[in-house]
């Protein structure tokens, strides 16, 4: 043992001497020769004694990694809270655009959307969306541990995806408001949460064929790229919008909506104040919906991406609201508040697909186009197709969700047609919009038609005329 200590001391002295000689112009070769003179077992002891010095560096790296994971976790949970806050926004928009006698029914449906939808998505929908499989994922009942969300907590990722599913389901309630039986509403909410949304979500976000970038995949062979929908213009909004469109068509218009000659009669909502507050809440919640889809906030690249998405989201919303004011003013002689509110939502829905890949100017263009098209879509669906959609969900979410996704194919700075990248990406976007839209509309038709034929979707004329609140829930939202 004493010999070992002596060797250690000798090695330390010689190393110190090498350093001293080097600082006083000793050559590198001479220092190496001096070190070579030390017995091998002595050098080995010195190396072993130096190893613990690496431990603080390893611990520091581990602490940094843990901190980054913590920041990312807090970010997605905060974003999930903001998206959840969109639920009261939807409730207030739908309530404000409809009559006071049905307000309790509207609010009740929005609570059920989230409560029942969350349970069902946790039970089976999450597995169908993110499990392994081609057409649909493998079910994993009551379980999210099968999925690896890239280092994020599985439970946190499940919560984030749950609030997106609830958003898709709640879009439908507004289009079919004021004449749908509450218990029938529960039935089709189940199908949206466990079948329609998870299946198309698997194609686009869950590793399915529309987002499969493997060499030799269908999308890569045909288009050379995959379908891109960053936060859900198509995956969430158009799915809800096209189901709403089909549902409103099957259930039929509200009593008194159309005159005998087929002309449309306006049925004003009971409170544009409540509707306006709801749109502001949705606008605020969208800053979790879009930027939160980055799913990370710890690195400089993540922070740059989040900031860009914040900006493009807000610019599109402002552009959509502004152009709807202009178009409604020219078209109807007065600027319409109700159309302006939906114009803001149209801009938000439209930018959601490409908020990460379009420029600031591109975001404004998408907002302007979606806001203007929304005004004409509302009139066309109402006056030409005679489909009664009290809140304009079909136009805002169905039409503008699809349109915004297609516009991303033109305006993406990395793959867009207008930036010289060819037709491949645009083709992928169009295919995704068509396939997902057809899936949602077809499944909505089958479900609504079956429910209507077996049970009946619609309340009786007396219930509709006197209001669903008393007959369906036994209480009213407002006192006498």
GROMACS .gro file of C-alpha atoms in nm:
model
  480
    1UNK     CA    1   0.000   0.000   0.000
    2UNK     CA    2   0.287   0.237   0.088
    3UNK     CA    3   0.445   0.154  -0.249
    4UNK     CA    4   0.120   0.248  -0.423
    5UNK     CA    5   0.107   0.584  -0.243
    6UNK     CA    6   0.469   0.652  -0.336
    7UNK     CA    7   0.399   0.576  -0.699
    8UNK     CA    8   0.095   0.806  -0.688
    9UNK     CA    9   0.304   1.088  -0.533
   10UNK     CA   10   0.581   1.038  -0.787
   11UNK     CA   11   0.334   1.050  -1.075
   12UNK     CA   12   0.175   1.368  -0.942
   13UNK     CA   13   0.514   1.537  -0.899
   14UNK     CA   14   0.623   1.443  -1.249
   15UNK     CA   15   0.297   1.570  -1.405
   16UNK     CA   16   0.331   1.898  -1.215
   17UNK     CA   17   0.688   1.927  -1.335
   18UNK     CA   18   0.577   1.872  -1.693
   19UNK     CA   19   0.325   2.151  -1.662
   20UNK     CA   20   0.582   2.383  -1.503
   21UNK     CA   21   0.839   2.312  -1.771
   22UNK     CA   22   0.578   2.362  -2.043
   23UNK     CA   23   0.491   2.703  -1.905
   24UNK     CA   24   0.862   2.790  -1.908
   25UNK     CA   25   0.912   2.692  -2.272
   26UNK     CA   26   0.981   2.316  -2.227
   27UNK     CA   27   0.901   2.133  -2.550
   28UNK     CA   28   0.603   1.905  -2.588
   29UNK     CA   29   0.832   1.614  -2.679
   30UNK     CA   30   1.036   1.660  -2.362
   31UNK     CA   31   0.720   1.660  -2.151
   32UNK     CA   32   0.604   1.342  -2.321
   33UNK     CA   33   0.941   1.179  -2.256
   34UNK     CA   34   0.922   1.274  -1.889
   35UNK     CA   35   0.574   1.128  -1.858
   36UNK     CA   36   0.684   0.810  -2.036
   37UNK     CA   37   0.943   0.757  -1.765
   38UNK     CA   38   0.669   0.708  -1.506
   39UNK     CA   39   0.580   0.341  -1.443
   40UNK     CA   40   0.263   0.230  -1.622
   41UNK     CA   41   0.081   0.129  -1.306
   42UNK     CA   42   0.145   0.478  -1.163
   43UNK     CA   43  -0.017   0.646  -1.463
   44UNK     CA   44  -0.307   0.405  -1.429
   45UNK     CA   45  -0.360   0.509  -1.069
   46UNK     CA   46  -0.352   0.878  -1.163
   47UNK     CA   47  -0.610   0.822  -1.439
   48UNK     CA   48  -0.841   0.638  -1.202
   49UNK     CA   49  -0.810   0.913  -0.946
   50UNK     CA   50  -0.908   1.173  -1.213
   51UNK     CA   51  -1.221   0.986  -1.327
   52UNK     CA   52  -1.449   1.119  -1.049
   53UNK     CA   53  -1.396   1.469  -1.192
   54UNK     CA   54  -1.623   1.369  -1.481
   55UNK     CA   55  -1.917   1.302  -1.247
   56UNK     CA   56  -2.020   1.669  -1.204
   57UNK     CA   57  -2.032   1.714  -1.583
   58UNK     CA   58  -2.253   1.407  -1.621
   59UNK     CA   59  -2.478   1.523  -1.340
   60UNK     CA   60  -2.501   1.869  -1.493
   61UNK     CA   61  -2.600   1.726  -1.833
   62UNK     CA   62  -2.864   1.509  -1.667
   63UNK     CA   63  -3.002   1.808  -1.478
   64UNK     CA   64  -3.022   2.012  -1.798
   65UNK     CA   65  -3.206   1.729  -1.973
   66UNK     CA   66  -3.450   1.699  -1.682
   67UNK     CA   67  -3.508   2.074  -1.688
   68UNK     CA   68  -3.575   2.069  -2.064
   69UNK     CA   69  -3.825   1.786  -2.022
   70UNK     CA   70  -3.992   1.979  -1.741
   71UNK     CA   71  -4.025   2.290  -1.956
   72UNK     CA   72  -4.171   2.087  -2.244
   73UNK     CA   73  -4.416   1.913  -2.011
   74UNK     CA   74  -4.537   2.236  -1.856
   75UNK     CA   75  -4.573   2.385  -2.204
   76UNK     CA   76  -4.799   2.111  -2.344
   77UNK     CA   77  -5.009   2.104  -2.027
   78UNK     CA   78  -5.047   2.482  -2.035
   79UNK     CA   79  -5.145   2.458  -2.402
   80UNK     CA   80  -5.395   2.185  -2.313
   81UNK     CA   81  -5.548   2.419  -2.054
   82UNK     CA   82  -5.586   2.690  -2.317
   83UNK     CA   83  -5.751   2.448  -2.560
   84UNK     CA   84  -5.981   2.330  -2.283
   85UNK     CA   85  -6.075   2.694  -2.224
   86UNK     CA   86  -6.206   2.694  -2.580
   87UNK     CA   87  -6.497   2.478  -2.457
   88UNK     CA   88  -6.667   2.770  -2.279
   89UNK     CA   89  -6.585   2.979  -2.586
   90UNK     CA   90  -6.776   2.740  -2.811
   91UNK     CA   91  -7.059   2.725  -2.558
   92UNK     CA   92  -7.096   3.102  -2.550
   93UNK     CA   93  -7.076   3.140  -2.928
   94UNK     CA   94  -7.344   2.876  -2.980
   95UNK     CA   95  -7.564   3.012  -2.702
   96UNK     CA   96  -7.534   3.370  -2.823
   97UNK     CA   97  -7.621   3.280  -3.182
   98UNK     CA   98  -7.933   3.086  -3.079
   99UNK     CA   99  -8.251   3.177  -2.894
  100UNK     CA  100  -8.276   3.217  -2.516
  101UNK     CA  101  -8.527   2.932  -2.480
  102UNK     CA  102  -8.257   2.681  -2.581
  103UNK     CA  103  -7.959   2.815  -2.384
  104UNK     CA  104  -7.962   2.546  -2.115
  105UNK     CA  105  -7.964   2.280  -2.384
  106UNK     CA  106  -7.665   2.442  -2.560
  107UNK     CA  107  -7.462   2.467  -2.241
  108UNK     CA  108  -7.549   2.114  -2.137
  109UNK     CA  109  -7.428   1.973  -2.468
  110UNK     CA  110  -7.095   2.149  -2.437
  111UNK     CA  111  -7.040   2.003  -2.091
  112UNK     CA  112  -7.130   1.657  -2.221
  113UNK     CA  113  -6.894   1.698  -2.519
  114UNK     CA  114  -6.593   1.730  -2.296
  115UNK     CA  115  -6.697   1.498  -2.015
  116UNK     CA  116  -6.814   1.204  -2.224
  117UNK     CA  117  -6.562   1.267  -2.502
  118UNK     CA  118  -6.268   1.263  -2.260
  119UNK     CA  119  -6.374   0.931  -2.108
  120UNK     CA  120  -6.433   0.771  -2.447
  121UNK     CA  121  -6.108   0.898  -2.598
  122UNK     CA  122  -5.913   0.765  -2.298
  123UNK     CA  123  -6.104   0.436  -2.313
  124UNK     CA  124  -6.050   0.352  -2.680
  125UNK     CA  125  -6.005   0.656  -2.907
  126UNK     CA  126  -5.641   0.724  -2.816
  127UNK     CA  127  -5.543   0.369  -2.901
  128UNK     CA  128  -5.724   0.378  -3.235
  129UNK     CA  129  -5.553   0.705  -3.321
  130UNK     CA  130  -5.194   0.635  -3.211
  131UNK     CA  131  -5.172   0.256  -3.200
  132UNK     CA  132  -4.988   0.052  -3.461
  133UNK     CA  133  -5.190  -0.031  -3.769
  134UNK     CA  134  -5.268   0.061  -4.128
  135UNK     CA  135  -5.626   0.179  -4.164
  136UNK     CA  136  -5.667   0.230  -3.791
  137UNK     CA  137  -5.450   0.184  -3.483
  138UNK     CA  138  -5.461  -0.115  -3.252
  139UNK     CA  139  -5.701  -0.053  -2.960
  140UNK     CA  140  -5.541  -0.023  -2.617
  141UNK     CA  141  -5.835   0.002  -2.379
  142UNK     CA  142  -5.785   0.230  -2.077
  143UNK     CA  143  -5.416   0.254  -2.160
  144UNK     CA  144  -5.179   0.515  -2.301
  145UNK     CA  145  -4.851   0.349  -2.202
  146UNK     CA  146  -4.813   0.183  -2.542
  147UNK     CA  147  -4.729   0.515  -2.711
  148UNK     CA  148  -4.396   0.699  -2.692
  149UNK     CA  149  -4.457   1.071  -2.754
  150UNK     CA  150  -4.091   1.154  -2.806
  151UNK     CA  151  -3.979   1.192  -2.447
  152UNK     CA  152  -4.289   1.371  -2.319
  153UNK     CA  153  -4.498   1.217  -2.040
  154UNK     CA  154  -4.754   0.984  -2.194
  155UNK     CA  155  -5.032   1.109  -1.969
  156UNK     CA  156  -4.960   1.470  -2.064
  157UNK     CA  157  -4.970   1.385  -2.432
  158UNK     CA  158  -5.300   1.201  -2.382
  159UNK     CA  159  -5.453   1.506  -2.214
  160UNK     CA  160  -5.334   1.732  -2.497
  161UNK     CA  161  -5.487   1.504  -2.761
  162UNK     CA  162  -5.808   1.469  -2.561
  163UNK     CA  163  -5.888   1.840  -2.573
  164UNK     CA  164  -5.844   1.833  -2.951
  165UNK     CA  165  -6.091   1.546  -2.980
  166UNK     CA  166  -6.342   1.736  -2.767
  167UNK     CA  167  -6.308   2.038  -2.995
  168UNK     CA  168  -6.400   1.833  -3.301
  169UNK     CA  169  -6.708   1.694  -3.128
  170UNK     CA  170  -6.840   2.026  -3.000
  171UNK     CA  171  -6.842   2.184  -3.348
  172UNK     CA  172  -7.135   1.962  -3.445
  173UNK     CA  173  -7.368   2.075  -3.168
  174UNK     CA  174  -7.399   2.434  -3.297
  175UNK     CA  175  -7.506   2.335  -3.648
  176UNK     CA  176  -7.783   2.110  -3.515
  177UNK     CA  177  -7.891   2.339  -3.233
  178UNK     CA  178  -8.250   2.413  -3.128
  179UNK     CA  179  -8.414   2.097  -3.264
  180UNK     CA  180  -8.207   1.788  -3.168
  181UNK     CA  181  -8.306   1.542  -2.896
  182UNK     CA  182  -8.051   1.551  -2.617
  183UNK     CA  183  -8.019   1.173  -2.581
  184UNK     CA  184  -7.965   1.139  -2.956
  185UNK     CA  185  -7.691   1.397  -2.927
  186UNK     CA  186  -7.520   1.171  -2.674
  187UNK     CA  187  -7.523   0.882  -2.920
  188UNK     CA  188  -7.354   1.060  -3.207
  189UNK     CA  189  -7.099   1.221  -2.973
  190UNK     CA  190  -6.990   0.869  -2.884
  191UNK     CA  191  -6.930   0.782  -3.250
  192UNK     CA  192  -6.733   1.101  -3.313
  193UNK     CA  193  -6.505   1.044  -3.013
  194UNK     CA  194  -6.439   0.671  -3.057
  195UNK     CA  195  -6.454   0.623  -3.433
  196UNK     CA  196  -6.473   0.914  -3.678
  197UNK     CA  197  -6.210   1.145  -3.529
  198UNK     CA  198  -5.961   0.874  -3.416
  199UNK     CA  199  -5.958   0.696  -3.753
  200UNK     CA  200  -5.888   1.004  -3.967
  201UNK     CA  201  -5.655   1.127  -3.690
  202UNK     CA  202  -5.459   0.803  -3.723
  203UNK     CA  203  -5.415   0.861  -4.097
  204UNK     CA  204  -5.282   1.211  -4.045
  205UNK     CA  205  -5.117   1.232  -3.702
  206UNK     CA  206  -5.094   0.876  -3.574
  207UNK     CA  207  -4.852   0.722  -3.820
  208UNK     CA  208  -5.111   0.624  -4.081
  209UNK     CA  209  -5.082   0.635  -4.457
  210UNK     CA  210  -5.129   1.009  -4.512
  211UNK     CA  211  -4.833   1.094  -4.288
  212UNK     CA  212  -4.611   0.794  -4.369
  213UNK     CA  213  -4.278   0.934  -4.490
  214UNK     CA  214  -4.105   0.598  -4.526
  215UNK     CA  215  -3.934   0.529  -4.856
  216UNK     CA  216  -4.174   0.340  -5.080
  217UNK     CA  217  -4.489   0.458  -4.901
  218UNK     CA  218  -4.791   0.562  -5.107
  219UNK     CA  219  -4.755   0.934  -5.032
  220UNK     CA  220  -4.382   0.938  -5.106
  221UNK     CA  221  -4.425   0.741  -5.428
  222UNK     CA  222  -4.706   0.961  -5.560
  223UNK     CA  223  -4.625   1.307  -5.425
  224UNK     CA  224  -4.273   1.287  -5.286
  225UNK     CA  225  -4.400   1.427  -4.955
  226UNK     CA  226  -4.670   1.372  -4.695
  227UNK     CA  227  -4.989   1.547  -4.589
  228UNK     CA  228  -4.924   1.839  -4.354
  229UNK     CA  229  -5.174   1.972  -4.101
  230UNK     CA  230  -4.980   2.123  -3.813
  231UNK     CA  231  -5.263   2.179  -3.564
  232UNK     CA  232  -5.583   2.055  -3.724
  233UNK     CA  233  -5.751   2.268  -3.992
  234UNK     CA  234  -5.855   1.941  -4.152
  235UNK     CA  235  -5.791   1.683  -3.880
  236UNK     CA  236  -6.002   1.865  -3.619
  237UNK     CA  237  -6.204   2.145  -3.777
  238UNK     CA  238  -6.308   2.014  -4.114
  239UNK     CA  239  -6.398   1.678  -3.959
  240UNK     CA  240  -6.634   1.854  -3.719
  241UNK     CA  241  -6.754   2.092  -3.990
  242UNK     CA  242  -6.847   1.824  -4.245
  243UNK     CA  243  -7.021   1.610  -3.982
  244UNK     CA  244  -7.213   1.924  -3.881
  245UNK     CA  245  -7.307   1.993  -4.243
  246UNK     CA  246  -7.446   1.642  -4.294
  247UNK     CA  247  -7.624   1.644  -3.959
  248UNK     CA  248  -7.793   1.979  -4.024
  249UNK     CA  249  -7.904   1.856  -4.368
  250UNK     CA  250  -8.055   1.533  -4.233
  251UNK     CA  251  -8.234   1.685  -3.935
  252UNK     CA  252  -8.380   1.967  -4.146
  253UNK     CA  253  -8.426   2.340  -4.081
  254UNK     CA  254  -8.582   2.493  -3.773
  255UNK     CA  255  -8.953   2.569  -3.786
  256UNK     CA  256  -9.007   2.906  -3.954
  257UNK     CA  257  -8.660   2.927  -4.105
  258UNK     CA  258  -8.780   2.928  -4.467
  259UNK     CA  259  -9.085   3.090  -4.626
  260UNK     CA  260  -9.315   2.899  -4.858
  261UNK     CA  261  -9.132   3.039  -5.160
  262UNK     CA  262  -8.804   2.898  -5.025
  263UNK     CA  263  -8.654   3.230  -4.923
  264UNK     CA  264  -8.457   3.236  -4.600
  265UNK     CA  265  -8.580   3.409  -4.287
  266UNK     CA  266  -8.329   3.534  -4.033
  267UNK     CA  267  -8.368   3.392  -3.682
  268UNK     CA  268  -8.150   3.620  -3.465
  269UNK     CA  269  -7.965   3.485  -3.167
  270UNK     CA  270  -8.055   3.616  -2.826
  271UNK     CA  271  -7.720   3.776  -2.736
  272UNK     CA  272  -7.442   3.894  -2.964
  273UNK     CA  273  -7.268   4.013  -2.646
  274UNK     CA  274  -7.230   3.654  -2.528
  275UNK     CA  275  -7.131   3.540  -2.878
  276UNK     CA  276  -6.862   3.812  -2.902
  277UNK     CA  277  -6.719   3.715  -2.564
  278UNK     CA  278  -6.713   3.354  -2.681
  279UNK     CA  279  -6.512   3.446  -2.990
  280UNK     CA  280  -6.260   3.638  -2.780
  281UNK     CA  281  -6.223   3.329  -2.558
  282UNK     CA  282  -6.174   3.108  -2.862
  283UNK     CA  283  -5.917   3.350  -3.001
  284UNK     CA  284  -5.730   3.336  -2.672
  285UNK     CA  285  -5.754   2.957  -2.657
  286UNK     CA  286  -5.617   2.928  -3.009
  287UNK     CA  287  -5.280   3.043  -2.876
  288UNK     CA  288  -5.267   2.704  -2.706
  289UNK     CA  289  -5.423   2.520  -2.998
  290UNK     CA  290  -5.166   2.622  -3.259
  291UNK     CA  291  -4.841   2.705  -3.074
  292UNK     CA  292  -4.901   2.414  -2.837
  293UNK     CA  293  -4.883   2.174  -3.128
  294UNK     CA  294  -4.508   2.236  -3.136
  295UNK     CA  295  -4.510   2.003  -2.830
  296UNK     CA  296  -4.185   2.147  -2.696
  297UNK     CA  297  -4.054   2.481  -2.571
  298UNK     CA  298  -3.712   2.410  -2.423
  299UNK     CA  299  -3.477   2.460  -2.720
  300UNK     CA  300  -3.409   2.783  -2.913
  301UNK     CA  301  -3.558   2.622  -3.226
  302UNK     CA  302  -3.877   2.540  -3.036
  303UNK     CA  303  -3.899   2.893  -2.901
  304UNK     CA  304  -3.855   3.041  -3.248
  305UNK     CA  305  -4.121   2.807  -3.388
  306UNK     CA  306  -4.369   2.887  -3.111
  307UNK     CA  307  -4.319   3.261  -3.159
  308UNK     CA  308  -4.370   3.230  -3.534
  309UNK     CA  309  -4.689   3.029  -3.488
  310UNK     CA  310  -4.821   3.284  -3.238
  311UNK     CA  311  -4.768   3.560  -3.492
  312UNK     CA  312  -4.916   3.382  -3.794
  313UNK     CA  313  -5.218   3.271  -3.589
  314UNK     CA  314  -5.294   3.623  -3.472
  315UNK     CA  315  -5.238   3.783  -3.814
  316UNK     CA  316  -5.475   3.540  -3.984
  317UNK     CA  317  -5.745   3.600  -3.721
  318UNK     CA  318  -5.716   3.977  -3.763
  319UNK     CA  319  -5.721   3.952  -4.142
  320UNK     CA  320  -6.026   3.724  -4.136
  321UNK     CA  321  -6.217   3.958  -3.910
  322UNK     CA  322  -6.125   4.266  -4.110
  323UNK     CA  323  -6.217   4.126  -4.451
  324UNK     CA  324  -6.552   4.000  -4.322
  325UNK     CA  325  -6.632   4.355  -4.213
  326UNK     CA  326  -6.545   4.487  -4.559
  327UNK     CA  327  -6.732   4.216  -4.751
  328UNK     CA  328  -7.046   4.232  -4.538
  329UNK     CA  329  -7.046   4.613  -4.560
  330UNK     CA  330  -7.033   4.607  -4.939
  331UNK     CA  331  -7.267   4.312  -4.974
  332UNK     CA  332  -7.539   4.407  -4.725
  333UNK     CA  333  -7.489   4.780  -4.683
  334UNK     CA  334  -7.383   4.756  -4.316
  335UNK     CA  335  -7.091   4.592  -4.135
  336UNK     CA  336  -7.224   4.278  -3.967
  337UNK     CA  337  -7.103   4.189  -3.620
  338UNK     CA  338  -7.216   3.826  -3.647
  339UNK     CA  339  -7.025   3.781  -3.974
  340UNK     CA  340  -6.723   3.959  -3.826
  341UNK     CA  341  -6.719   3.716  -3.536
  342UNK     CA  342  -6.729   3.423  -3.774
  343UNK     CA  343  -6.467   3.595  -3.991
  344UNK     CA  344  -6.221   3.593  -3.702
  345UNK     CA  345  -6.293   3.223  -3.648
  346UNK     CA  346  -6.258   3.156  -4.022
  347UNK     CA  347  -5.910   3.310  -4.019
  348UNK     CA  348  -5.812   3.106  -3.715
  349UNK     CA  349  -5.943   2.781  -3.862
  350UNK     CA  350  -5.776   2.849  -4.198
  351UNK     CA  351  -5.428   2.920  -4.059
  352UNK     CA  352  -5.424   2.621  -3.826
  353UNK     CA  353  -5.290   2.379  -4.090
  354UNK     CA  354  -4.993   2.585  -4.206
  355UNK     CA  355  -4.922   2.823  -3.919
  356UNK     CA  356  -4.573   2.673  -3.884
  357UNK     CA  357  -4.469   2.682  -4.250
  358UNK     CA  358  -4.619   2.999  -4.401
  359UNK     CA  359  -4.469   3.345  -4.378
  360UNK     CA  360  -4.629   3.639  -4.199
  361UNK     CA  361  -4.764   3.767  -4.530
  362UNK     CA  362  -4.888   3.418  -4.616
  363UNK     CA  363  -5.083   3.410  -4.290
  364UNK     CA  364  -5.253   3.739  -4.379
  365UNK     CA  365  -5.342   3.605  -4.725
  366UNK     CA  366  -5.495   3.289  -4.576
  367UNK     CA  367  -5.694   3.497  -4.327
  368UNK     CA  368  -5.823   3.730  -4.597
  369UNK     CA  369  -5.928   3.448  -4.830
  370UNK     CA  370  -6.095   3.241  -4.558
  371UNK     CA  371  -6.274   3.540  -4.406
  372UNK     CA  372  -6.414   3.646  -4.743
  373UNK     CA  373  -6.510   3.296  -4.855
  374UNK     CA  374  -6.687   3.235  -4.525
  375UNK     CA  375  -6.936   3.516  -4.592
  376UNK     CA  376  -7.033   3.367  -4.929
  377UNK     CA  377  -7.034   3.012  -4.793
  378UNK     CA  378  -7.281   3.105  -4.517
  379UNK     CA  379  -7.517   3.258  -4.774
  380UNK     CA  380  -7.479   2.968  -5.019
  381UNK     CA  381  -7.547   2.697  -4.761
  382UNK     CA  382  -7.842   2.887  -4.619
  383UNK     CA  383  -8.012   3.030  -4.929
  384UNK     CA  384  -7.915   2.786  -5.202
  385UNK     CA  385  -7.884   2.453  -5.025
  386UNK     CA  386  -8.150   2.538  -4.764
  387UNK     CA  387  -7.942   2.384  -4.486
  388UNK     CA  388  -8.008   2.559  -4.157
  389UNK     CA  389  -7.686   2.605  -3.961
  390UNK     CA  390  -7.757   2.852  -3.677
  391UNK     CA  391  -7.393   2.927  -3.597
  392UNK     CA  392  -7.230   2.884  -3.940
  393UNK     CA  393  -7.022   2.585  -3.826
  394UNK     CA  394  -7.029   2.422  -4.169
  395UNK     CA  395  -6.885   2.734  -4.333
  396UNK     CA  396  -6.634   2.829  -4.065
  397UNK     CA  397  -6.499   2.485  -3.982
  398UNK     CA  398  -6.583   2.270  -4.283
  399UNK     CA  399  -6.521   2.510  -4.572
  400UNK     CA  400  -6.244   2.720  -4.416
  401UNK     CA  401  -6.072   2.423  -4.256
  402UNK     CA  402  -6.042   2.255  -4.595
  403UNK     CA  403  -5.957   2.579  -4.775
  404UNK     CA  404  -5.683   2.672  -4.528
  405UNK     CA  405  -5.519   2.333  -4.569
  406UNK     CA  406  -5.519   2.362  -4.948
  407UNK     CA  407  -5.380   2.716  -4.931
  408UNK     CA  408  -5.090   2.578  -4.728
  409UNK     CA  409  -5.000   2.378  -5.039
  410UNK     CA  410  -4.957   2.708  -5.223
  411UNK     CA  411  -4.801   2.921  -4.949
  412UNK     CA  412  -4.568   2.693  -4.753
  413UNK     CA  413  -4.224   2.854  -4.771
  414UNK     CA  414  -4.054   2.514  -4.765
  415UNK     CA  415  -4.273   2.311  -5.003
  416UNK     CA  416  -4.540   2.542  -5.148
  417UNK     CA  417  -4.617   2.576  -5.517
  418UNK     CA  418  -4.586   2.956  -5.515
  419UNK     CA  419  -4.233   2.922  -5.375
  420UNK     CA  420  -4.118   2.712  -5.667
  421UNK     CA  421  -4.139   2.368  -5.507
  422UNK     CA  422  -4.368   2.205  -5.761
  423UNK     CA  423  -4.709   2.043  -5.739
  424UNK     CA  424  -4.628   1.751  -5.509
  425UNK     CA  425  -4.704   1.913  -5.175
  426UNK     CA  426  -5.020   2.081  -5.305
  427UNK     CA  427  -5.138   1.744  -5.436
  428UNK     CA  428  -5.076   1.584  -5.097
  429UNK     CA  429  -5.276   1.859  -4.924
  430UNK     CA  430  -5.568   1.829  -5.166
  431UNK     CA  431  -5.576   1.451  -5.130
  432UNK     CA  432  -5.576   1.474  -4.751
  433UNK     CA  433  -5.858   1.727  -4.750
  434UNK     CA  434  -6.072   1.520  -4.987
  435UNK     CA  435  -6.013   1.187  -4.815
  436UNK     CA  436  -6.068   1.314  -4.461
  437UNK     CA  437  -6.370   1.522  -4.567
  438UNK     CA  438  -6.532   1.227  -4.745
  439UNK     CA  439  -6.466   1.001  -4.448
  440UNK     CA  440  -6.625   1.245  -4.202
  441UNK     CA  441  -6.924   1.322  -4.425
  442UNK     CA  442  -6.989   0.956  -4.512
  443UNK     CA  443  -6.968   0.835  -4.153
  444UNK     CA  444  -7.179   1.129  -4.037
  445UNK     CA  445  -7.443   1.043  -4.295
  446UNK     CA  446  -7.453   0.675  -4.192
  447UNK     CA  447  -7.473   0.755  -3.820
  448UNK     CA  448  -7.729   1.035  -3.842
  449UNK     CA  449  -7.945   0.850  -4.090
  450UNK     CA  450  -7.946   0.537  -3.876
  451UNK     CA  451  -8.029   0.731  -3.559
  452UNK     CA  452  -8.303   0.924  -3.738
  453UNK     CA  453  -8.462   0.609  -3.882
  454UNK     CA  454  -8.445   0.407  -3.560
  455UNK     CA  455  -8.502   0.664  -3.286
  456UNK     CA  456  -8.565   1.000  -3.450
  457UNK     CA  457  -8.316   1.286  -3.424
  458UNK     CA  458  -8.561   1.568  -3.388
  459UNK     CA  459  -8.781   1.687  -3.104
  460UNK     CA  460  -9.153   1.738  -3.161
  461UNK     CA  461  -9.284   2.064  -3.307
  462UNK     CA  462  -9.429   2.170  -2.971
  463UNK     CA  463  -9.097   2.119  -2.791
  464UNK     CA  464  -8.912   2.310  -3.060
  465UNK     CA  465  -9.152   2.603  -3.053
  466UNK     CA  466  -9.162   2.634  -2.675
  467UNK     CA  467  -8.794   2.562  -2.623
  468UNK     CA  468  -8.579   2.261  -2.540
  469UNK     CA  469  -8.476   2.387  -2.198
  470UNK     CA  470  -8.796   2.300  -2.012
  471UNK     CA  471  -8.885   1.981  -2.200
  472UNK     CA  472  -8.537   1.834  -2.226
  473UNK     CA  473  -8.383   1.953  -1.898
  474UNK     CA  474  -8.663   2.080  -1.674
  475UNK     CA  475  -8.500   2.418  -1.616
  476UNK     CA  476  -8.433   2.743  -1.795
  477UNK     CA  477  -8.113   2.942  -1.819
  478UNK     CA  478  -8.281   3.277  -1.754
  479UNK     CA  479  -8.542   3.366  -1.492
  480UNK     CA  480  -8.873   3.532  -1.569
   0.00000   0.00000   0.00000
